[in-house]
Coordinates of C-alpha atoms in Angstrom, one line a residue:
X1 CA -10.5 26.9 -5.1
X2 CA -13.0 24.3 -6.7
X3 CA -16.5 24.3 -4.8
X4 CA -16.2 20.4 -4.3
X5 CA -12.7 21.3 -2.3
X6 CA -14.0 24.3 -0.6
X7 CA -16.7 21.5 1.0
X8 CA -13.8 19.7 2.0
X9 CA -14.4 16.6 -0.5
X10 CA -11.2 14.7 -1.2
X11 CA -9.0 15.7 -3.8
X12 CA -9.1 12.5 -5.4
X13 CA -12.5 12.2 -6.0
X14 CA -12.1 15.7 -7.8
X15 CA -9.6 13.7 -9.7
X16 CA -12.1 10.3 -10.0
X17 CA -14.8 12.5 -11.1
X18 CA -13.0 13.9 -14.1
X19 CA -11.2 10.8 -14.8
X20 CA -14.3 8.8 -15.3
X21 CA -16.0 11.8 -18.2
X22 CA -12.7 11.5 -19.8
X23 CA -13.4 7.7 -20.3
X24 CA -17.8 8.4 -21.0
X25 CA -16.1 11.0 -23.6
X26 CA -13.9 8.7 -25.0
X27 CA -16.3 5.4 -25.1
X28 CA -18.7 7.4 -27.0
X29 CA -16.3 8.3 -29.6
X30 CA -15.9 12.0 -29.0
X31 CA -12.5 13.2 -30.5
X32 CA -9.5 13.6 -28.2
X33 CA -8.9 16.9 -28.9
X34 CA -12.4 18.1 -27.6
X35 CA -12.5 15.6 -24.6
X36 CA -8.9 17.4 -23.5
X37 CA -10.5 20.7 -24.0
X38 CA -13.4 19.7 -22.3
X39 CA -11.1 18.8 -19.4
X40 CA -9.8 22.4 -19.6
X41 CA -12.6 24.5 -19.2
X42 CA -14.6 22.3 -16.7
X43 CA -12.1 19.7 -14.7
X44 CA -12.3 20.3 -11.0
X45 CA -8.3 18.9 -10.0
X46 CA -6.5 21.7 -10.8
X47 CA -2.9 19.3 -11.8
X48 CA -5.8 17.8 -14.2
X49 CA -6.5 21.4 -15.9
X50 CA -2.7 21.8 -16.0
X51 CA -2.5 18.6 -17.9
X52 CA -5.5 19.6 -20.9
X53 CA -3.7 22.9 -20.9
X54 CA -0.5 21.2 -22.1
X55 CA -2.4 18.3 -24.2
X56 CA -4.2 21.6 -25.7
X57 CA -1.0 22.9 -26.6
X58 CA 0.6 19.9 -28.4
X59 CA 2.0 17.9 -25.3
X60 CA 1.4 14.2 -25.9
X61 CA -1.3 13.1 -22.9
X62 CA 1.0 10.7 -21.6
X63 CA 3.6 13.2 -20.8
X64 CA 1.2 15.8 -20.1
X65 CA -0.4 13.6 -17.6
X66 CA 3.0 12.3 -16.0
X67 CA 4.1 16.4 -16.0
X68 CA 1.5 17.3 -13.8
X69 CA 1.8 14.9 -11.0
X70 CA 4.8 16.5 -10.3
X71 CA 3.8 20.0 -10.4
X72 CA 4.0 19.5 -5.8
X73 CA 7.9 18.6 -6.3
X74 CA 8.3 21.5 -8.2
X75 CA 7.3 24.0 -5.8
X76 CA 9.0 22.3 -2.8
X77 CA 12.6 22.4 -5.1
X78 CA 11.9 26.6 -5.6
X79 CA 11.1 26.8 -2.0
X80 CA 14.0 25.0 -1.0
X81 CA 16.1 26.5 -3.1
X82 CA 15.5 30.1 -2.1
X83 CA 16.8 28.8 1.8
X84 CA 19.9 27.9 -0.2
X85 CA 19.1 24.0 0.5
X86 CA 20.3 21.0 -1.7
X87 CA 17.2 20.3 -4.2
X88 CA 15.9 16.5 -4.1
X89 CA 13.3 15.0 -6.8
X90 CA 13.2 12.0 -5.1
X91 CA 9.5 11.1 -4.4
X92 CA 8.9 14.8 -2.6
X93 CA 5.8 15.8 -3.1
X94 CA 4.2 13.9 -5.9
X95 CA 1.0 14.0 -6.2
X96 CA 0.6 10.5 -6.2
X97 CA -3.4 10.2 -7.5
X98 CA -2.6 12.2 -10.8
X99 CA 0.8 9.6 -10.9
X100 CA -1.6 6.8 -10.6
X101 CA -4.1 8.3 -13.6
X102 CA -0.8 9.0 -15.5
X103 CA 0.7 5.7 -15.8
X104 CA -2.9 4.2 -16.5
X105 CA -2.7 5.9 -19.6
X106 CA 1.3 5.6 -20.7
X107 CA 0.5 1.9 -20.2
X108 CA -2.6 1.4 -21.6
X109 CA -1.0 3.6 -24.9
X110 CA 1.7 1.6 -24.8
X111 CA 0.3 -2.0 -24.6
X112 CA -2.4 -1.0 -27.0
X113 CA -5.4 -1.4 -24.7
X114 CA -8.7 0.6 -24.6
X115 CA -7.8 3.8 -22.7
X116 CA -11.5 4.2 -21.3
X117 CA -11.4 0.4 -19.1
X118 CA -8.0 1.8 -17.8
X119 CA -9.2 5.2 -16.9
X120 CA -12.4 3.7 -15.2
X121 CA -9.8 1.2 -12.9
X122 CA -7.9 3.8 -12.3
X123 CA -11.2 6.2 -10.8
X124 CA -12.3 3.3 -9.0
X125 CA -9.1 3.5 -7.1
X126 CA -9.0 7.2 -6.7
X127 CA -12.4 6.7 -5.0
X128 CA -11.7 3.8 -3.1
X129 CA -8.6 6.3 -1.4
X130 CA -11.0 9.0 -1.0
X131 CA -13.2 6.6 1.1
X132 CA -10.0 5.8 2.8
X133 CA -9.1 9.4 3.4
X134 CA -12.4 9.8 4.8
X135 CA -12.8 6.9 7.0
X136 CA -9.3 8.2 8.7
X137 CA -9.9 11.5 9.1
X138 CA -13.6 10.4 10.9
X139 CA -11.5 8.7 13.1
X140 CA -9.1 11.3 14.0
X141 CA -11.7 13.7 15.0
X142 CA -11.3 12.5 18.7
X143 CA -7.7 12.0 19.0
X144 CA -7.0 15.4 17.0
X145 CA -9.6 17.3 19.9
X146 CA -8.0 15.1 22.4
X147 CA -4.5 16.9 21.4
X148 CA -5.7 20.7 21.3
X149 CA -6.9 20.2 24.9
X150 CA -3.8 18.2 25.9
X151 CA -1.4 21.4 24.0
X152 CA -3.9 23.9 26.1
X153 CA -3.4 22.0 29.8
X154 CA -0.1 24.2 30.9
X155 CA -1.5 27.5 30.0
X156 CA -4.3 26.2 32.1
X157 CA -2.3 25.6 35.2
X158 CA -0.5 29.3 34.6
X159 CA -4.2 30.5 34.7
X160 CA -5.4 28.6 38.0
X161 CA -2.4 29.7 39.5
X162 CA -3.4 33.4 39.0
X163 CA -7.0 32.6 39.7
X164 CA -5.8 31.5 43.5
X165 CA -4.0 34.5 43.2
X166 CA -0.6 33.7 42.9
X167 CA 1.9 36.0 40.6
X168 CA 3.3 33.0 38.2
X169 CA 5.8 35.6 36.5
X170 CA 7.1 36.7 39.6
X171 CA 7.3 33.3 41.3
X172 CA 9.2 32.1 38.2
X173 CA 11.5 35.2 37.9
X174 CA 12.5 35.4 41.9
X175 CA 15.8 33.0 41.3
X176 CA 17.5 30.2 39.0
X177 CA 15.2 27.3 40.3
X178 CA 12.3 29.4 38.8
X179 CA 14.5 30.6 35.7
X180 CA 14.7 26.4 35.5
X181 CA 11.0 26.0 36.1
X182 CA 9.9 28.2 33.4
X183 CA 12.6 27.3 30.7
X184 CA 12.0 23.6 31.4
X185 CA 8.4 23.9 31.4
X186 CA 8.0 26.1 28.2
X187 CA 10.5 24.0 25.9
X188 CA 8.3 20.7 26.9
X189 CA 5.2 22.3 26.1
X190 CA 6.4 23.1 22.9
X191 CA 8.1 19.4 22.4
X192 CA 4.9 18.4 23.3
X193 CA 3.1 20.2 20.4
X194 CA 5.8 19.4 17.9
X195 CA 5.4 15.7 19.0
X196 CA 1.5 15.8 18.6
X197 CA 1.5 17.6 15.6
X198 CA 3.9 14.5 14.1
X199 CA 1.9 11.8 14.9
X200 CA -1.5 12.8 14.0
X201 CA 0.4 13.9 10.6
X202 CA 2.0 10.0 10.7
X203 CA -1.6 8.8 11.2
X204 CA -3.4 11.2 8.4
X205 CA -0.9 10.5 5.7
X206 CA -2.2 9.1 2.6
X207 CA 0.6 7.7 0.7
X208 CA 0.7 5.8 -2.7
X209 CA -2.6 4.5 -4.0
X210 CA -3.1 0.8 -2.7
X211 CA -3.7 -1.8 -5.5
X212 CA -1.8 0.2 -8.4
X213 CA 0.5 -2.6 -9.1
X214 CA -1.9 -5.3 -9.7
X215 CA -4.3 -2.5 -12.1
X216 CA -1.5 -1.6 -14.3
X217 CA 0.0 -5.3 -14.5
X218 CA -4.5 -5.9 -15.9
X219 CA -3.9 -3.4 -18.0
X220 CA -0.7 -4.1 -19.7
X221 CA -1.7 -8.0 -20.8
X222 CA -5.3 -6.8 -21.7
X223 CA -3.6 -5.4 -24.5
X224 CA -2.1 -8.6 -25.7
X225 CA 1.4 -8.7 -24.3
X226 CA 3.1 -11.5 -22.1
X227 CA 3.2 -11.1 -18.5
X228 CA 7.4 -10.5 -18.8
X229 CA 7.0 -8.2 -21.3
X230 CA 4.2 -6.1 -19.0
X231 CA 6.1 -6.4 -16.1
X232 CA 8.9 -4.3 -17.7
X233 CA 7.3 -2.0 -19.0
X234 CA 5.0 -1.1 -16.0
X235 CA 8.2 -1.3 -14.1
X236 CA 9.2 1.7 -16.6
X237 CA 6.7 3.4 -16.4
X238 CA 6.4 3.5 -12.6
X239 CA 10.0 5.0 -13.2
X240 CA 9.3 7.7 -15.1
X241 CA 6.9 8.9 -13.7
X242 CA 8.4 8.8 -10.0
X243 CA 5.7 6.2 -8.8
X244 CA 6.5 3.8 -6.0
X245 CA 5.6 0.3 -6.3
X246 CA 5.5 -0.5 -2.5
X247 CA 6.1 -4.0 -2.4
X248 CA 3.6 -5.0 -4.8
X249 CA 6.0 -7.1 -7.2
X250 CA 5.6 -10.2 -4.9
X251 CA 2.1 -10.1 -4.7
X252 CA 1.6 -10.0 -8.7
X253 CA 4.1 -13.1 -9.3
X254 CA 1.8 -15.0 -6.7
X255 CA -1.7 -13.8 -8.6
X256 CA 0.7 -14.7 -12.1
X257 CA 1.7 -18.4 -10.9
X258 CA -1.7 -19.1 -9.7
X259 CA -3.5 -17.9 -13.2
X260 CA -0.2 -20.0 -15.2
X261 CA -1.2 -23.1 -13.4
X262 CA -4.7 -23.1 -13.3
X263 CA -5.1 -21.6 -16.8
X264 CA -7.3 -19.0 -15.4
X265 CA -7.6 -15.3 -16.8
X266 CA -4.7 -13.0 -14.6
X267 CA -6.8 -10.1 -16.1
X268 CA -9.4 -10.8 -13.7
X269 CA -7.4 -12.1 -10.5
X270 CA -4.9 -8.7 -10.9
X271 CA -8.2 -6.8 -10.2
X272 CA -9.2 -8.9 -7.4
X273 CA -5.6 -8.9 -6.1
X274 CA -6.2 -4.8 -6.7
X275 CA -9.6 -4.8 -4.8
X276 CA -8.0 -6.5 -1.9
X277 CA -4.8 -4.6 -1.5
X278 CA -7.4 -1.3 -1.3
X279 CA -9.1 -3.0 1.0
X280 CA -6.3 -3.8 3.6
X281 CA -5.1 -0.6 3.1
X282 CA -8.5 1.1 3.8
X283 CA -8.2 -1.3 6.7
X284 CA -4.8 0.2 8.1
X285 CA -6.0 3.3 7.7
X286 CA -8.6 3.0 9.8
X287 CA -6.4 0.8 12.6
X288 CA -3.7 3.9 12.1
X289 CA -6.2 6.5 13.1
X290 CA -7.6 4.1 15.9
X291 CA -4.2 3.7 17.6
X292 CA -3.2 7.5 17.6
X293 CA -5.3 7.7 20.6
X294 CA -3.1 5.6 22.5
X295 CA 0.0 6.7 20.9
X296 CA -1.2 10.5 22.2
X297 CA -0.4 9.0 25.5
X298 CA 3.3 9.5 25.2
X299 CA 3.8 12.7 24.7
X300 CA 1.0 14.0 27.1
X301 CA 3.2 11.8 30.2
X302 CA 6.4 13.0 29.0
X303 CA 6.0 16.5 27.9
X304 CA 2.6 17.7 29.1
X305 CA 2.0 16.8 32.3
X306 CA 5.1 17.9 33.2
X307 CA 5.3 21.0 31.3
X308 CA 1.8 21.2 33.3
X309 CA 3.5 20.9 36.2
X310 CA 6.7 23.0 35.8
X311 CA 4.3 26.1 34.4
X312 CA 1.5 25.4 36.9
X313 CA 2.3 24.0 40.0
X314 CA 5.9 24.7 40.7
X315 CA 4.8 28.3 40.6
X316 CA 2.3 28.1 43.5
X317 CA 5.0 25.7 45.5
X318 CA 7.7 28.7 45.4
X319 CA 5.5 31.8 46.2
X320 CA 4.0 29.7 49.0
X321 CA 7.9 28.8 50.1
X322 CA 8.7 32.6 49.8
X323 CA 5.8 34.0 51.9
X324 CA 6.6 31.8 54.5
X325 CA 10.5 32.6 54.2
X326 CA 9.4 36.1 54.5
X327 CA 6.8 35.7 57.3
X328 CA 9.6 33.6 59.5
X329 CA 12.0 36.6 59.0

C-alpha cells in the first residue's frame, strides 16, 4: 500500500499528483519513453503503475491508460464468475478518476492538442473530487458514530435486562410468544444494520468526476477542430472507455450557443462551465452527507427501537408475567 493511502489521502489525489509530473515531464521536453518509466518506478496509483508497465512494454498510452481504469471491473467479473453469476461490464467498477485521465489523453492525441494543458485539467479535477471526498467523509463522521451506537441499542437492552437480573434467554425460550419476540427482534436488528450500512454507502459514494464533459469538449476544439466534430469524438471516446457523461451534453450546447453568438472563446467558458459543475457537485456532496443524519431516522424507528424493544423489554415483561403466574399458583 502506498504511504500517501496508508494516511488515508484520497486515491485521486495519488492519481492528481502523478498526473501533474507526467505533464512538468512532458512541458520540459523529457522523452516519453522515460517520463512512462518514470511513472513506473515511482507513481503512487497503483492502476497508474499498471498503465507505464504496459506503455513500457509497447502499449500505446492511450490504450494503456483506458486498460487500466478498468482493471476494478475485471476483478468483480472473476469474482462473479467463480459464484457461477452472469458477468456484466457495464459500468461495474470502473475506476472512474483513471477513466477521466484516460480520455484526457485519447482526446487530446486525437484532436492534436498539447497533452501537458490536458493532463493539468484533468489533475485539477482529480483534486477538486478529492476535496469533495473529503468534505463528505468530514461530514459523515457524526452520522456514521450516530449509526454504530444506534446498531449497538438492542444488545444494550439484552444487557440491562440481565443487569436487573432477568434470564433474557430463558424468558425468550419459555413459549412461541418469546420464540416470536426473539426471531422478530433479531431479524430487525439485522434489517436495521443492513439499512444503515446502505445509506451511509448512498451518501459516501463518489461517482463520475463532475465537470468532465465540459474539459474534454476544451480540449478537443483547442486542437483546432469544430465543435461537431469534437462532440463526436469525445462522445467516442467516453464510449470506449466506459465513461458516463451524466447529463452533461445539455449543458455544453448551452456554454456552445452562448460562445456562437457572442463570438466569445468556448475554450474558456467549457472550463468555467467545468469549474462550476465541480463546484455543485462538491456542493451535493456536502448536502448528501448533511441529510444522512436525518435519513438515519428511519431505520432507527422502524427497525431499532423496536428490535430494542422485542430483545430488551419484552424479555423483562414475560419473566415478570411468569413469576407472578407462578407465585398465584
Amino acid at each position: 500500500m502506498p504511504e500517501a493511502a496508508a494516511r488515508g489521502e484520497p486515491g485521486d489525489d495519488l492519481l492528481a499528483r502523478s498526473v501533474e509530473a507526467l505533464a512538468v515531464l512532458l512541458d520540459a521536453g523529457i522523452s516519453p519513453v522515460s517520463v512512462w518509466a518514470y511513472l513506473a518506478e515511482d507513481a503512487e496509483h497503483p492502476a497508474l503503475r499498471a498503465a507505464a508497465r504496459r506503455v513500457a512494454d509497447g502499449v500505446p498510452p492511450s490504450e494503456a491508460l483506458a486498460d487500466a481504469s478498468r482493471w476494478r471491473r475485471a476483478e468483480r467479473a472473476t469474482a462473479r464468475s467463480k459464484r457461477g453469476m452472469a458477468l456484466t461490464r457495464q459500468h461495474a467498477g470502473l475506476d472512474h478518476g483513471m477513466a477521466t485521465v484516460a480520455a484526457a489523453w485519447a482526446v487530446a492525441e486525437h484532436a492534436g492538442a498539447a497533452l501537458a494543458p490536458a493532463l493539468r485539467g484533468a489533475a485539477t479535477a482529480l483534486r477538486d473530487r478529492a476535496e469533495t471526498a473529503r468534505d463528505v467523509r468530514t461530514s459523515l463522521a457524526g452520522p456514521r458514530a450516530t449509526a454504530r451506537l444506534m446498531a449497538w441499542l438492542p444488545l444494550v437492552g439484552v444487557a440491562m435486562a440481565y443487569v436487573i437480573g432477568v434470564d433474557v434467554v430463558g424468558a425468550l425460550a419459555d413459549g412461541p410468544l418469546g420464540w416470536g419476540a426473539a426471531g422478530a427482534g433479531v431479524s430487525l436488528m439485522a434489517a436495521g444494520r443492513a439499512w444503515t450500512a446502505r445509506l451511509v454507502r448512498a451518501a459516501s459514494r463518489a461517482g463520475p468526476v463532475a465537470g468532465a464533459e465540459p474539459e474534454l469538449m476544451a480540449i478537443a476544439l483547442a486542437g483546432g477542430m469544430s465543435p461537431g466534430r469534437a462532440r463526436q469524438l469525445v462522445a467516442k471516446t467516453r464510449e470506449r472507455i466506459g465513461l458516463r457523461a451524466e447529463d452533461a451534453g445539455s449543458s455544453v450546447d448551452r456554454v456552445l450557443r452562448i460562445a456562437e453568438r457572442a463570438g466569445a472563446p468556448a475554450i474558456e467558458l467549457l472550463s468555467a462551465e467545468a469549474l462550476q459543475e465541480r463546484r455543485i457537485a462538491r456542493a451535493k456532496g456536502r448536502t448528501g452527507a448533511e441529510l444522512l443524519g436525518v435519513r438515519l431516522l428511519l431505520p432507527l424507528g422502524i427497525c431499532v427501537l423496536p428490535a430494542f424493544v422485542l430483545l430488551g423489554v419484552v424479555p423483562v415483561v414475560l419473566a415478570m408475567m411468569s413469576s407472578t403466574f407462578t407465585g398465584l399458583v
